[in-house]
Short mmCIF file of C-alpha atoms in Angstrom, two decimals:
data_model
loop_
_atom_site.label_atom_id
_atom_site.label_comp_id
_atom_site.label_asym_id
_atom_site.label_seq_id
_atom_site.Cartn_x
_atom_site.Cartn_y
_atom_site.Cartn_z
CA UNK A 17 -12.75 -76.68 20.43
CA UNK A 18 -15.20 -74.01 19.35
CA UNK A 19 -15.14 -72.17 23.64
CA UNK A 20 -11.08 -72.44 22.88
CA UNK A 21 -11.42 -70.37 19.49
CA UNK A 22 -13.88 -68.35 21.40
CA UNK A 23 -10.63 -67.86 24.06
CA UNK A 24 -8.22 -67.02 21.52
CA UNK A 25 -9.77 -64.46 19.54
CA UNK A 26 -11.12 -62.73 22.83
CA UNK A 27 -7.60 -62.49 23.89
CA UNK A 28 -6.26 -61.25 20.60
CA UNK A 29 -9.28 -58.55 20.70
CA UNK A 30 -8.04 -57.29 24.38
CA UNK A 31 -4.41 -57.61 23.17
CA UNK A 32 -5.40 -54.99 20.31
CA UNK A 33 -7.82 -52.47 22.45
CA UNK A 34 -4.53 -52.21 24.92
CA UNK A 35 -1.76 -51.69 22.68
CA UNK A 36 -4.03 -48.95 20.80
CA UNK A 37 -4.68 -47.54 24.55
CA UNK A 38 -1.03 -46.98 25.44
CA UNK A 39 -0.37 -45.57 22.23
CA UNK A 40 -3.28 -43.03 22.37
CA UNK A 41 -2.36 -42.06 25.69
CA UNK A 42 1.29 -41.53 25.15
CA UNK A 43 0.87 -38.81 22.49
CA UNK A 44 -1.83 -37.15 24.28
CA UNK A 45 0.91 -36.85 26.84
CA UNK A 46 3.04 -35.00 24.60
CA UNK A 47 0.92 -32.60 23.17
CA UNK A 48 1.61 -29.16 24.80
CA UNK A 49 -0.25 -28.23 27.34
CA UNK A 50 -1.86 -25.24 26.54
CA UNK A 51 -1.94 -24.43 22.89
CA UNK A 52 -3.11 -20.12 21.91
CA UNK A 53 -5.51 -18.66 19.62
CA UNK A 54 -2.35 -16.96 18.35
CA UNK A 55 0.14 -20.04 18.43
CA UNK A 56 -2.28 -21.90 15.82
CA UNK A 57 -2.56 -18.77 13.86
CA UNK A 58 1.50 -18.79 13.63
CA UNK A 59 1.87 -23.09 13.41
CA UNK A 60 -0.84 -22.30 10.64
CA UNK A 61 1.25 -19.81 8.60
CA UNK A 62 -0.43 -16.81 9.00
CA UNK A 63 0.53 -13.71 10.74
CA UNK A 64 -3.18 -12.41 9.68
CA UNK A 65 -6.01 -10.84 11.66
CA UNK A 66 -8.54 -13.18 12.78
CA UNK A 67 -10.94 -10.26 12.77
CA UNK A 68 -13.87 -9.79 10.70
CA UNK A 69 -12.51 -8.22 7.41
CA UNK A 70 -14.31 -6.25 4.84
CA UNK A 71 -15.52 -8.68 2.03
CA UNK A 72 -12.04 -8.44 0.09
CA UNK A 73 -12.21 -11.06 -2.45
CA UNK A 74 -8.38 -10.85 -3.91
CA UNK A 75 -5.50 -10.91 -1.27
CA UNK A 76 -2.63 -8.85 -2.47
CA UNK A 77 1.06 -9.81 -1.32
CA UNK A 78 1.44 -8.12 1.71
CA UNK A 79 5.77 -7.06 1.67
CA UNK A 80 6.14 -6.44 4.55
CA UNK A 81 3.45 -8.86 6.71
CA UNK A 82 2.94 -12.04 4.27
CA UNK A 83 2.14 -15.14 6.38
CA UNK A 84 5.30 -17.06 6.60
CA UNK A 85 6.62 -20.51 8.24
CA UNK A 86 8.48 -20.29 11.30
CA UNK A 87 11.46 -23.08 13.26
CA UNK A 88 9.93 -23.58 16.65
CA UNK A 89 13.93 -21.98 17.98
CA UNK A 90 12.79 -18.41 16.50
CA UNK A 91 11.31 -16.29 18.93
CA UNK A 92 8.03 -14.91 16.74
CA UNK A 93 6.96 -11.32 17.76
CA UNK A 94 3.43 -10.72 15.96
CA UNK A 95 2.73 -7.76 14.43
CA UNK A 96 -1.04 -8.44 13.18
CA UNK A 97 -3.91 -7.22 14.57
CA UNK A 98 -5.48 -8.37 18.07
CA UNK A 99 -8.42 -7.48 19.11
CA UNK A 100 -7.66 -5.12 21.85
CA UNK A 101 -4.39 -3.44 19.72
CA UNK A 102 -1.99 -6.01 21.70
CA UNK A 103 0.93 -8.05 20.07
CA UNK A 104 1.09 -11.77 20.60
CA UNK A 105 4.52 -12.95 21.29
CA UNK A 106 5.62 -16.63 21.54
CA UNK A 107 8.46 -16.90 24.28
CA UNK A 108 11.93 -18.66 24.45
CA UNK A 109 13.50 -20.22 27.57
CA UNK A 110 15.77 -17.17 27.49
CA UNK A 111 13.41 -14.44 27.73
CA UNK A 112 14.42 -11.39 29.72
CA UNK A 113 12.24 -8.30 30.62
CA UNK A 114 14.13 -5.33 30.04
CA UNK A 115 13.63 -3.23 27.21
CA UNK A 116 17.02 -3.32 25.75
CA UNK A 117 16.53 -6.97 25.44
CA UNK A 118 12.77 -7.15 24.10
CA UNK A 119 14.72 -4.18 21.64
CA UNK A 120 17.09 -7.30 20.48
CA UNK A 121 14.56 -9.87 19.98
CA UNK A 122 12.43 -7.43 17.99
CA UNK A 123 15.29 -6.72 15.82
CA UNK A 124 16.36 -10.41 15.17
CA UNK A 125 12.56 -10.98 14.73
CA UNK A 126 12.50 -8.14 11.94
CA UNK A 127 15.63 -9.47 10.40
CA UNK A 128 14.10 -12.78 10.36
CA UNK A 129 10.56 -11.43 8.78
CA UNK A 130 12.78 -9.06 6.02
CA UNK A 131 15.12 -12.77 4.94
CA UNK A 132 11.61 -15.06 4.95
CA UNK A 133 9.79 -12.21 2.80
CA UNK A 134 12.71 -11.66 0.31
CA UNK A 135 11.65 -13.85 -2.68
CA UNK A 136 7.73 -12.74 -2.21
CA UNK A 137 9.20 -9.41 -2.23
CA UNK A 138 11.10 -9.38 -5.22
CA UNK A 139 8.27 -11.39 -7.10
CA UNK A 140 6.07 -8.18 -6.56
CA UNK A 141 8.94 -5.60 -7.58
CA UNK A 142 9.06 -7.83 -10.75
CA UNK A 143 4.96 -8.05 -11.31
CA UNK A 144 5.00 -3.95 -10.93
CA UNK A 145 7.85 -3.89 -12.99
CA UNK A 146 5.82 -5.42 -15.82
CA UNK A 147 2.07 -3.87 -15.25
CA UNK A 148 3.78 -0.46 -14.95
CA UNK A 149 5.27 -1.05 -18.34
CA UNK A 150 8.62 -0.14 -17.48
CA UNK A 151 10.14 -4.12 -17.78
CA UNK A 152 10.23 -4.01 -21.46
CA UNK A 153 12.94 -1.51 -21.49
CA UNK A 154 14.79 -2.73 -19.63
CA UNK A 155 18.75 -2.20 -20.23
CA UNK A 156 21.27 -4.76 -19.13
CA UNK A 157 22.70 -8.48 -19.35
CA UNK A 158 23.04 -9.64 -16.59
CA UNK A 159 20.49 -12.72 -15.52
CA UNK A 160 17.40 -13.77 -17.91
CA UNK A 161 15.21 -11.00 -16.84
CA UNK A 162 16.66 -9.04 -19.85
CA UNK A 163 13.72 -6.39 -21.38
CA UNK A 164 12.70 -6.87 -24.94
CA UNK A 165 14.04 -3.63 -26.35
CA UNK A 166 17.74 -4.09 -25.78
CA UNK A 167 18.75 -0.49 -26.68
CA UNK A 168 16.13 0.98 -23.89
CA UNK A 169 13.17 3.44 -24.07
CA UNK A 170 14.53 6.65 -27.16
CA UNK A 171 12.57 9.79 -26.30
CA UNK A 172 12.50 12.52 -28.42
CA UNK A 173 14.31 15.85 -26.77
CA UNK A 174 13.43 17.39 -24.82
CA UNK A 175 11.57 14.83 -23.25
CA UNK A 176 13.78 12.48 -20.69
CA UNK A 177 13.05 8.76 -20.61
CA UNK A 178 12.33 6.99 -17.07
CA UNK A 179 13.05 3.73 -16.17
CA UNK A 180 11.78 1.89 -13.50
CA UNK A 181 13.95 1.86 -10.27
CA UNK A 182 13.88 -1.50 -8.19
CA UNK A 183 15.59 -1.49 -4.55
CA UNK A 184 16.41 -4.94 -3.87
CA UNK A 185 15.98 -6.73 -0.21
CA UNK A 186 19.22 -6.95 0.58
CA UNK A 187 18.92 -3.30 1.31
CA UNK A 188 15.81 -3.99 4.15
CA UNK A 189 17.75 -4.28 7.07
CA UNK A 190 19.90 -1.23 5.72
CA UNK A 191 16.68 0.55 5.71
CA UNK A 192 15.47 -0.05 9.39
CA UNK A 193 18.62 0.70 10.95
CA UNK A 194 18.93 4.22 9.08
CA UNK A 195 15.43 4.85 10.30
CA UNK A 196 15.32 3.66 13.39
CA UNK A 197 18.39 4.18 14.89
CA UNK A 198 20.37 7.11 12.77
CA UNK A 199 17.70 9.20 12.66
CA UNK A 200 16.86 9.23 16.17
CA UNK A 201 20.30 8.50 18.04
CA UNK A 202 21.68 11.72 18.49
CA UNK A 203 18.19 13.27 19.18
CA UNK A 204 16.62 13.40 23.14
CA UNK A 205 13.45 14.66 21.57
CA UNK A 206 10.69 12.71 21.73
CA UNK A 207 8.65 13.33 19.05
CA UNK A 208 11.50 12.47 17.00
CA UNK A 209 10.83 8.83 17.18
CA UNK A 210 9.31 6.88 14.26
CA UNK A 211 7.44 3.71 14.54
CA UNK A 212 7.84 0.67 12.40
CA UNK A 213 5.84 0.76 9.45
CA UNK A 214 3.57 -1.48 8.06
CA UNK A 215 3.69 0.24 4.45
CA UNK A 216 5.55 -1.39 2.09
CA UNK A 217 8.44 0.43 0.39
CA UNK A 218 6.80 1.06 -3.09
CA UNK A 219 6.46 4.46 -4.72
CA UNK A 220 3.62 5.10 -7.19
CA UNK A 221 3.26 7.76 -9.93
CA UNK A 222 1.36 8.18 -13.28
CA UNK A 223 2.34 9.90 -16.25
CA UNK A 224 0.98 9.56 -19.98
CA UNK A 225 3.85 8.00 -20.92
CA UNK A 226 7.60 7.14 -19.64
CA UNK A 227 9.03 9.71 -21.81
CA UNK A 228 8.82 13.22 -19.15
CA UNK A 229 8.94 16.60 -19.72
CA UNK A 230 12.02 17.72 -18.47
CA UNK A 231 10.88 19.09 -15.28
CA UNK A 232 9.27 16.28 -13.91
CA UNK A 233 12.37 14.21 -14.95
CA UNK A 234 13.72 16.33 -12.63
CA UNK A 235 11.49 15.86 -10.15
CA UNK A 236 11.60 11.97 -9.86
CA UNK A 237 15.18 12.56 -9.29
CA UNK A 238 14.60 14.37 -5.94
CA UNK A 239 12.12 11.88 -5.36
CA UNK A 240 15.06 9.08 -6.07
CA UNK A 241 17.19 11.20 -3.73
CA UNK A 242 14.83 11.60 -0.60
CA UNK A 243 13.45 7.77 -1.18
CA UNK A 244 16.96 5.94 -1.28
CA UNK A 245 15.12 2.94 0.08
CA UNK A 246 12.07 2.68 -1.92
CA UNK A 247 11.41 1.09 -5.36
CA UNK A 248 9.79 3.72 -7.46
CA UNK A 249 7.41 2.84 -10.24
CA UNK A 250 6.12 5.06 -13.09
CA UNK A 251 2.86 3.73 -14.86
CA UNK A 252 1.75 5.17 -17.76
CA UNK A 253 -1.26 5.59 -19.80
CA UNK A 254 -1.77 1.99 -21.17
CA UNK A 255 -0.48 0.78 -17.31
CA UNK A 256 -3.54 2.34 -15.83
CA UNK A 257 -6.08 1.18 -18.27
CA UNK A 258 -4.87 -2.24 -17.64
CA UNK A 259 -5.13 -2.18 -13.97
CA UNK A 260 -8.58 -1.07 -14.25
CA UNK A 261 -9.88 -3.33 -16.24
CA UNK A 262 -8.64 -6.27 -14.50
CA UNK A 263 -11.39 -8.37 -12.69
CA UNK A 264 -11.97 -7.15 -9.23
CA UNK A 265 -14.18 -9.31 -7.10
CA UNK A 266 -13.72 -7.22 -4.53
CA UNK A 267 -16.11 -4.11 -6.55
CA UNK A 268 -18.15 -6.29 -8.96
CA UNK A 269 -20.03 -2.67 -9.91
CA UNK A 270 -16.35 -1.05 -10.95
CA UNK A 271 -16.87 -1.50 -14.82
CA UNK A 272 -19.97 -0.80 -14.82
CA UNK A 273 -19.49 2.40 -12.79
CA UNK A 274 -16.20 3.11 -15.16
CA UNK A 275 -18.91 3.57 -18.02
CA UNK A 276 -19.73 6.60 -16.66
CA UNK A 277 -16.16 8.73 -16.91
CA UNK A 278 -16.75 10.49 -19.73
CA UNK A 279 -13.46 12.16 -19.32
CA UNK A 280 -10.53 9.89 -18.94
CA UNK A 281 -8.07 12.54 -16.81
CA UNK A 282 -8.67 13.38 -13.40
CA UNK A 283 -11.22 10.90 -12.45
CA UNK A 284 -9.57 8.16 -14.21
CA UNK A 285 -6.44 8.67 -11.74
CA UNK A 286 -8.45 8.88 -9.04
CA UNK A 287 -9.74 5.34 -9.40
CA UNK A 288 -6.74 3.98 -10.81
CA UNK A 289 -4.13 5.61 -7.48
CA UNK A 290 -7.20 3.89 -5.29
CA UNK A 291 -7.11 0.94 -6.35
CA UNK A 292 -3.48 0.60 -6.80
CA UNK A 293 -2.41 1.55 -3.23
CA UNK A 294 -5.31 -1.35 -2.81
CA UNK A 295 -3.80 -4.13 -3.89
CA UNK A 296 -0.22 -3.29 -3.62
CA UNK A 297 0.38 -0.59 -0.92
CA UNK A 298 2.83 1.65 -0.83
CA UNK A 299 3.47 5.67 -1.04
CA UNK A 300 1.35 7.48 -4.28
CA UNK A 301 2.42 11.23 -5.24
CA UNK A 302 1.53 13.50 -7.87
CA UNK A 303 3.82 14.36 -10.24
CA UNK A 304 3.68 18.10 -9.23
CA UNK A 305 4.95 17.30 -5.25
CA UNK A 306 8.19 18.43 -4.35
CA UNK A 307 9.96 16.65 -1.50
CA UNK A 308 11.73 19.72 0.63
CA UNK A 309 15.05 18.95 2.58
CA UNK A 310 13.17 17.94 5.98
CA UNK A 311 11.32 15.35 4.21
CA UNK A 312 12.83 11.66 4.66
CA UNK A 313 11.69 8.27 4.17
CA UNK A 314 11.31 8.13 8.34
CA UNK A 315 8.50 11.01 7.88
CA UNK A 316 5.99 7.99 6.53
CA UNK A 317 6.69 6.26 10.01
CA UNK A 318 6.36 8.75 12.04
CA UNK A 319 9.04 11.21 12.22
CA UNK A 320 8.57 14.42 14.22
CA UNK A 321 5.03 13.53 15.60
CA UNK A 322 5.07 11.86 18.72
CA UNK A 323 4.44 8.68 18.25
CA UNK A 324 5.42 5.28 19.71
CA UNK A 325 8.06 2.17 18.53
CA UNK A 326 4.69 0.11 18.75
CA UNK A 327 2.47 2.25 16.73
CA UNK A 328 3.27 -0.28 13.18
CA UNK A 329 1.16 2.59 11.50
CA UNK A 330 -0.65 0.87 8.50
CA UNK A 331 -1.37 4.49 6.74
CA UNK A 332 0.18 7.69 6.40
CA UNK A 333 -1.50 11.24 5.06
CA UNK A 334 -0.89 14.94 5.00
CA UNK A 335 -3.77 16.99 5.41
CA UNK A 336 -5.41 19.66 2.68
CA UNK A 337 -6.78 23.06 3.63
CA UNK A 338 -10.02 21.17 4.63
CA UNK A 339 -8.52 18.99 6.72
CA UNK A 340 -8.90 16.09 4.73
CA UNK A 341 -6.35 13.16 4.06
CA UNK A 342 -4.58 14.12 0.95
CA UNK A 343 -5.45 12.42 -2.09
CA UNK A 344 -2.08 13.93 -4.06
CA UNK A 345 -0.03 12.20 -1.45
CA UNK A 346 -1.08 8.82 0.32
CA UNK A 347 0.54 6.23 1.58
CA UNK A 348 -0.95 2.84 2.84
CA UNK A 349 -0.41 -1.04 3.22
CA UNK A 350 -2.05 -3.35 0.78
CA UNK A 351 -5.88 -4.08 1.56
CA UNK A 352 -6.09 -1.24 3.57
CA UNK A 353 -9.46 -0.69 4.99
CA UNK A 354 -9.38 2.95 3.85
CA UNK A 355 -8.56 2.40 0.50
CA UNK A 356 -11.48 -0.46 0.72
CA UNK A 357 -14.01 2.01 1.58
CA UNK A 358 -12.84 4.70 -0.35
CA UNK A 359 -13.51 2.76 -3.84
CA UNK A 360 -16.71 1.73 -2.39
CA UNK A 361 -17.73 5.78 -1.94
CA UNK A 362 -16.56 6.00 -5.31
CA UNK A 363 -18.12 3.48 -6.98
CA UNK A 364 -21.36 4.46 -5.37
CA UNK A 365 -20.91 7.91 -6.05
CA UNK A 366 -20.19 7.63 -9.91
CA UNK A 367 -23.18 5.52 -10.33
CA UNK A 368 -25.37 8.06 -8.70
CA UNK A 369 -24.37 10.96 -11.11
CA UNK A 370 -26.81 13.49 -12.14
CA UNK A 371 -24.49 15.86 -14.29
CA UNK A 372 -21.98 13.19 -16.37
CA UNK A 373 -21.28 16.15 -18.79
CA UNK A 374 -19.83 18.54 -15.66
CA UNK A 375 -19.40 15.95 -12.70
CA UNK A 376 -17.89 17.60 -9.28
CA UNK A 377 -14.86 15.35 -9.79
CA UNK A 378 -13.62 16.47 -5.99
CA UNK A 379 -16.45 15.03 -4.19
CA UNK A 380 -17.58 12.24 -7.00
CA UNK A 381 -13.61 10.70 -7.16
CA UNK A 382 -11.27 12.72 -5.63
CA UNK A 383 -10.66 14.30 -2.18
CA UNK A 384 -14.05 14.13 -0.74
CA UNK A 385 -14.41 10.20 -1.52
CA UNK A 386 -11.27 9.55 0.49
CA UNK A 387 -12.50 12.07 3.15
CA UNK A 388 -15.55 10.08 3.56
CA UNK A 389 -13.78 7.08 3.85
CA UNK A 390 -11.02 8.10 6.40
CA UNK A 391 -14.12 9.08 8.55
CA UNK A 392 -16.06 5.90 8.14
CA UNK A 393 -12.80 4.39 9.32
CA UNK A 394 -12.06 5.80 12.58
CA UNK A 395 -15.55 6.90 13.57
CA UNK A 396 -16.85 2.92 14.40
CA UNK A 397 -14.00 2.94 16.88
CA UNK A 398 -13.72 6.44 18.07
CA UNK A 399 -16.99 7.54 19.62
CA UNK A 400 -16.05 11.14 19.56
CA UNK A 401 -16.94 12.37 16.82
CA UNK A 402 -14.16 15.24 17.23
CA UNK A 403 -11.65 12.58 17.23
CA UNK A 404 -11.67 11.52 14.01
CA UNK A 405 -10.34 14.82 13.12
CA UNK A 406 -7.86 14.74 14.82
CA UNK A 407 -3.88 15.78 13.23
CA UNK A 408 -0.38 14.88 14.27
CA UNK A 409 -1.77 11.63 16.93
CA UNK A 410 -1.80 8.09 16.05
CA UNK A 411 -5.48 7.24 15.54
CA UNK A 412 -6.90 3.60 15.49
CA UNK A 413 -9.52 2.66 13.08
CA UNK A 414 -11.55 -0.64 11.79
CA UNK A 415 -9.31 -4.11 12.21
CA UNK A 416 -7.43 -1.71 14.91
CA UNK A 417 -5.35 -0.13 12.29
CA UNK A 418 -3.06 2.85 13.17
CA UNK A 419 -3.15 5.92 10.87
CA UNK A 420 -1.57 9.47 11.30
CA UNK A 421 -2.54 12.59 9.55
CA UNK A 422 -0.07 15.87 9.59
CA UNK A 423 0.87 18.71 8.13
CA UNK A 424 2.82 19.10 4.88
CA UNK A 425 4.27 22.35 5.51
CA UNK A 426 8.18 22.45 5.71
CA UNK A 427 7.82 19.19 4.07
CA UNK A 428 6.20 18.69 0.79
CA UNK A 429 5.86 21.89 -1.75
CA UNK A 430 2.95 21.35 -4.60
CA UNK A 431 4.24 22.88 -7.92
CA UNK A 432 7.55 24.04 -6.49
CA UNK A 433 8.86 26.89 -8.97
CA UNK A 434 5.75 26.55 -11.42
CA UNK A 435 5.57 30.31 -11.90
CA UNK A 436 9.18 30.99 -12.58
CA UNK A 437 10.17 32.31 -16.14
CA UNK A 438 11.99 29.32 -17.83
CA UNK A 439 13.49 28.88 -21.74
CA UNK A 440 11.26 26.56 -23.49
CA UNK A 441 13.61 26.83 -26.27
CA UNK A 442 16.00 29.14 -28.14
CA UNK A 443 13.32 31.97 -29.06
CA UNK A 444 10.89 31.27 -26.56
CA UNK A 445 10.46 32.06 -22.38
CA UNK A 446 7.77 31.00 -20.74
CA UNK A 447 6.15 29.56 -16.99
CA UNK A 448 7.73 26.62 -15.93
CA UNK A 449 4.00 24.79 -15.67
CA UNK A 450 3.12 26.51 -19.61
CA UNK A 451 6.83 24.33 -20.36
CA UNK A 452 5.79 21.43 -18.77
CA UNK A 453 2.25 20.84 -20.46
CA UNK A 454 3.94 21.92 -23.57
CA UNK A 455 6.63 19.13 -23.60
CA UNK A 456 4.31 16.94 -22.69
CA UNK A 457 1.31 18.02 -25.35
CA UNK A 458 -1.30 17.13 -22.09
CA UNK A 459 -4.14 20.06 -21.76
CA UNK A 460 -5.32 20.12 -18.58
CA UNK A 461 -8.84 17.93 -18.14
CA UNK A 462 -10.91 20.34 -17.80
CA UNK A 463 -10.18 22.34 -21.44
CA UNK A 464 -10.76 18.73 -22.93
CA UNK A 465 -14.10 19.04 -20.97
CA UNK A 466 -15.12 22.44 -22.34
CA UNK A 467 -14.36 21.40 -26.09
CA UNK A 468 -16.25 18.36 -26.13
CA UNK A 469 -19.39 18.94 -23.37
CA UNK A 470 -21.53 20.29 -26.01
CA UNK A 471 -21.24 17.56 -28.08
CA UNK A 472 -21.73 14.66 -25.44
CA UNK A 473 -24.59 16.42 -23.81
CA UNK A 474 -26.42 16.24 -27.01
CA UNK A 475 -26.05 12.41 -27.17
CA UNK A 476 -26.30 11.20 -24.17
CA UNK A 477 -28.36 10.98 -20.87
CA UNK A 478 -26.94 13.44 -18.31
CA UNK A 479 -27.11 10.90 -15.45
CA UNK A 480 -25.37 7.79 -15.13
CA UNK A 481 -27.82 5.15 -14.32
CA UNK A 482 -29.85 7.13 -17.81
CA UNK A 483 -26.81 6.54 -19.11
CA UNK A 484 -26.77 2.87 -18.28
CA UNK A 485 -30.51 2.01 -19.31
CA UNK A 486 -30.18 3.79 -22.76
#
């Protein structure tokens, strides 16, 4: 009895090991064969690097490149990093090798990327919307995003009020074929193709407040008329303090450094336009650039430099007379390593101060921080030194980023028709610049400097880490 137990249990035991056998086996036999580093990355959701990154703590919405799902039918063209600056495409039984048809599947690729992103999109528009301190006037009934003050932002004349304006995604696809094919069909010159851009379609500028002197109201109208494509954001006084102070992982040492602006003007916008392009990308101009006739939105990708449809450049500059990116006009994806470095420099260099009461705001925050960090960017990859300053050529940088740097000229004029003779009002003529700081009641920084160094040098260390320790 017990050696027929014994039987029956052995039997069920062998019964068991078998059936799990067969099982095992059949799904290892449909498992794909060969499985990429890249395929996982897409199955996984992310269209990101796999590269070492710089230590960025926060992740901003990328609009342009957020890690999406993907149907197994789409054919998925990558447009991330790789390590040797290639792009890792998945393939469909129909795949062809011409270049008309790799042109097709790019485009239904794009189109697919532009109707995935949509909703992440418009959740940013809306969170800019609101830091930028534009939602709240919002005018309008239709939906339940309706501002609080009904009637909309009153200035008093002859100051012009500026609202916020949002370019929806159902214009996206609008927007690539303008570039991409309009500008460039009737044209056999090569350098007047544009590559596709990683930089999302955001414009950023500051004022004190959203009511602007007429002038500039004027200018953020040319801007609306050159940048028919981009959403254009105006942040104010109170919307730059409140970036700022937000927690940043990403530069634990920023408050602390922050401690030592004594003079909240120029050096303030210099952090603030950093760390703004930063997190959210996008195109930053000062209030004082006028857009010229040639300038378009296909400039930023390219336009007129010779460049290729594969170049995805993640930044965009002019150059200054010292052949440095321009701070006044930048324009970058979000977590851009250059905008990563450049806060660093700052941080670094604002701590370091020896003169708080007369600091050399161009090389402490402005143009010479960002020169230093373009630099550090392209010089671990470009072993030429002479290379890195290089103009009007595609350059590749850290995480095999693609910048260009060009000229402005013909382009962009700084403080177009400052010095003409203009009415400030029925009894009085004067510059157009003296009109402009007059509506606005905004001394330049450094007169608030003058009238107050005396005082602050009597009461406080001159350098910052003095400063600090008192």
């Amino acid at each position: 009895m017990r050696t027929q137990r014994q039987y029956i249990f052995a039997g069920v035991f062998l019964l068991a090991f078998c059936t799990w056998t067969i099982f095992t086996t059949s799904k290892l036999l449909e498992y794909p064969p060969s499985v990429s580093t890249s395929n996982a990355v897409q199955e996984s959701g992310s269209t990101r690097s796999t590269l070492i990154r710089p230590p960025y703590q926060h992740q901003p919405r990328d609009l342009h490149h957020q890690s999406m799902g993907r149907s197994n039918k789409r054919k998925i063209k990558q447009f991330d990093d790789s390590e040797h600056g290639e792009d890792h495409t998945t393939k469909g039984n129909n795949t062809r090798s011409t270049s008309r048809s790799r042109s097709t599947s790019d485009d239904d690729t794009r189109k697919d990327e532009h109707e995935d992103q949509g909703k992440d999109k418009d959740d940013v528009l809306h969170e800019l919307d609101i830091l930028s301190g534009g939602y709240q006037y919002m005018k309008g009934t239709k939906g339940k995003d309706i501002g609080i003050d009904k009637e909309g932002l009153k200035c008093p004349p002859p100051l012009v009020p500026f609202h916020n304006r949002i370019v929806q995604n159902d214009d996206d696809m609008r927007f690539i074929n303008n570039i991409h094919y309009n500008d460039t069909a009737n044209s056999t010159n090569s350098t007047n193709k544009v590559s596709f851009s990683k930089i999302p379609r955001i414009m950023h500028v500051t004022m004190k407040s959203r009511c602007l002197p007429r002038d500039l109201a004027a200018t953020m109208d040319r801007w609306k008329e050159k940048l028919p494509y981009h959403s254009i954001f105006l942040h104010d006084d109170k919307a730059v303090s409140k970036l700022i102070n937000q927690e940043w992982l990403e530069f634990p040492d920023l408050h602390k450094a922050m401690k030592c602006v004594l003079y909240k003007g120029a050096m303030k916008i210099d952090v603030w336009r950093i760390l703004m392009l930063f997190r959210y990308g996008g195109v930053y101009s000062d209030m004082d650039n006028w857009p010229l006739d040639p300038f378009t939105e296909a400039k930023m990708s390219g336009g007129g430099v010779n460049v290729d449809m594969d170049d995805h450049l993640s930044a965009f500059f002019f150059y200054d007379p010292f052949n440095r990116p321009s701070q006044w006009f930048m324009s970058t994806e979000p977590s851009h390593p250059i905008m990563y470095l450049a806060m660093k420099q700052i941080i670094h260099n604002l701590l370091k101060m020896d003169h708080m009461h007369r600091p050399k705001v161009v090389f402490v925050t402005g143009p010479g921080a960002v020169g230093t960090a373009y630099r550090n960017f392209l010089a671990p990859v470009n072993k030429d030194k002479n290379d890195v300053f290089q103009n009007d050529v595609v350059l590749t940088g850290i995480l095999q980023k693609k910048v260009l740097k060009t000229s402005s000229e013909g382009f962009i004029s700084v403080k177009e028709g400052y010095d003409e003779i203009v009415s400030y009002n029925a009894t009085l003529n004067v510059t157009r610049e003296e009109r402009i700081a007059m509506d606005a009641d905004m001394p330049h920084w450094t007169h608030v400097r003058g009238s107050h160094e005396s005082d602050l040098a009597s009461l406080i260390p001159e350098t910052c880490q003095g400063y600090l320790e008192a």
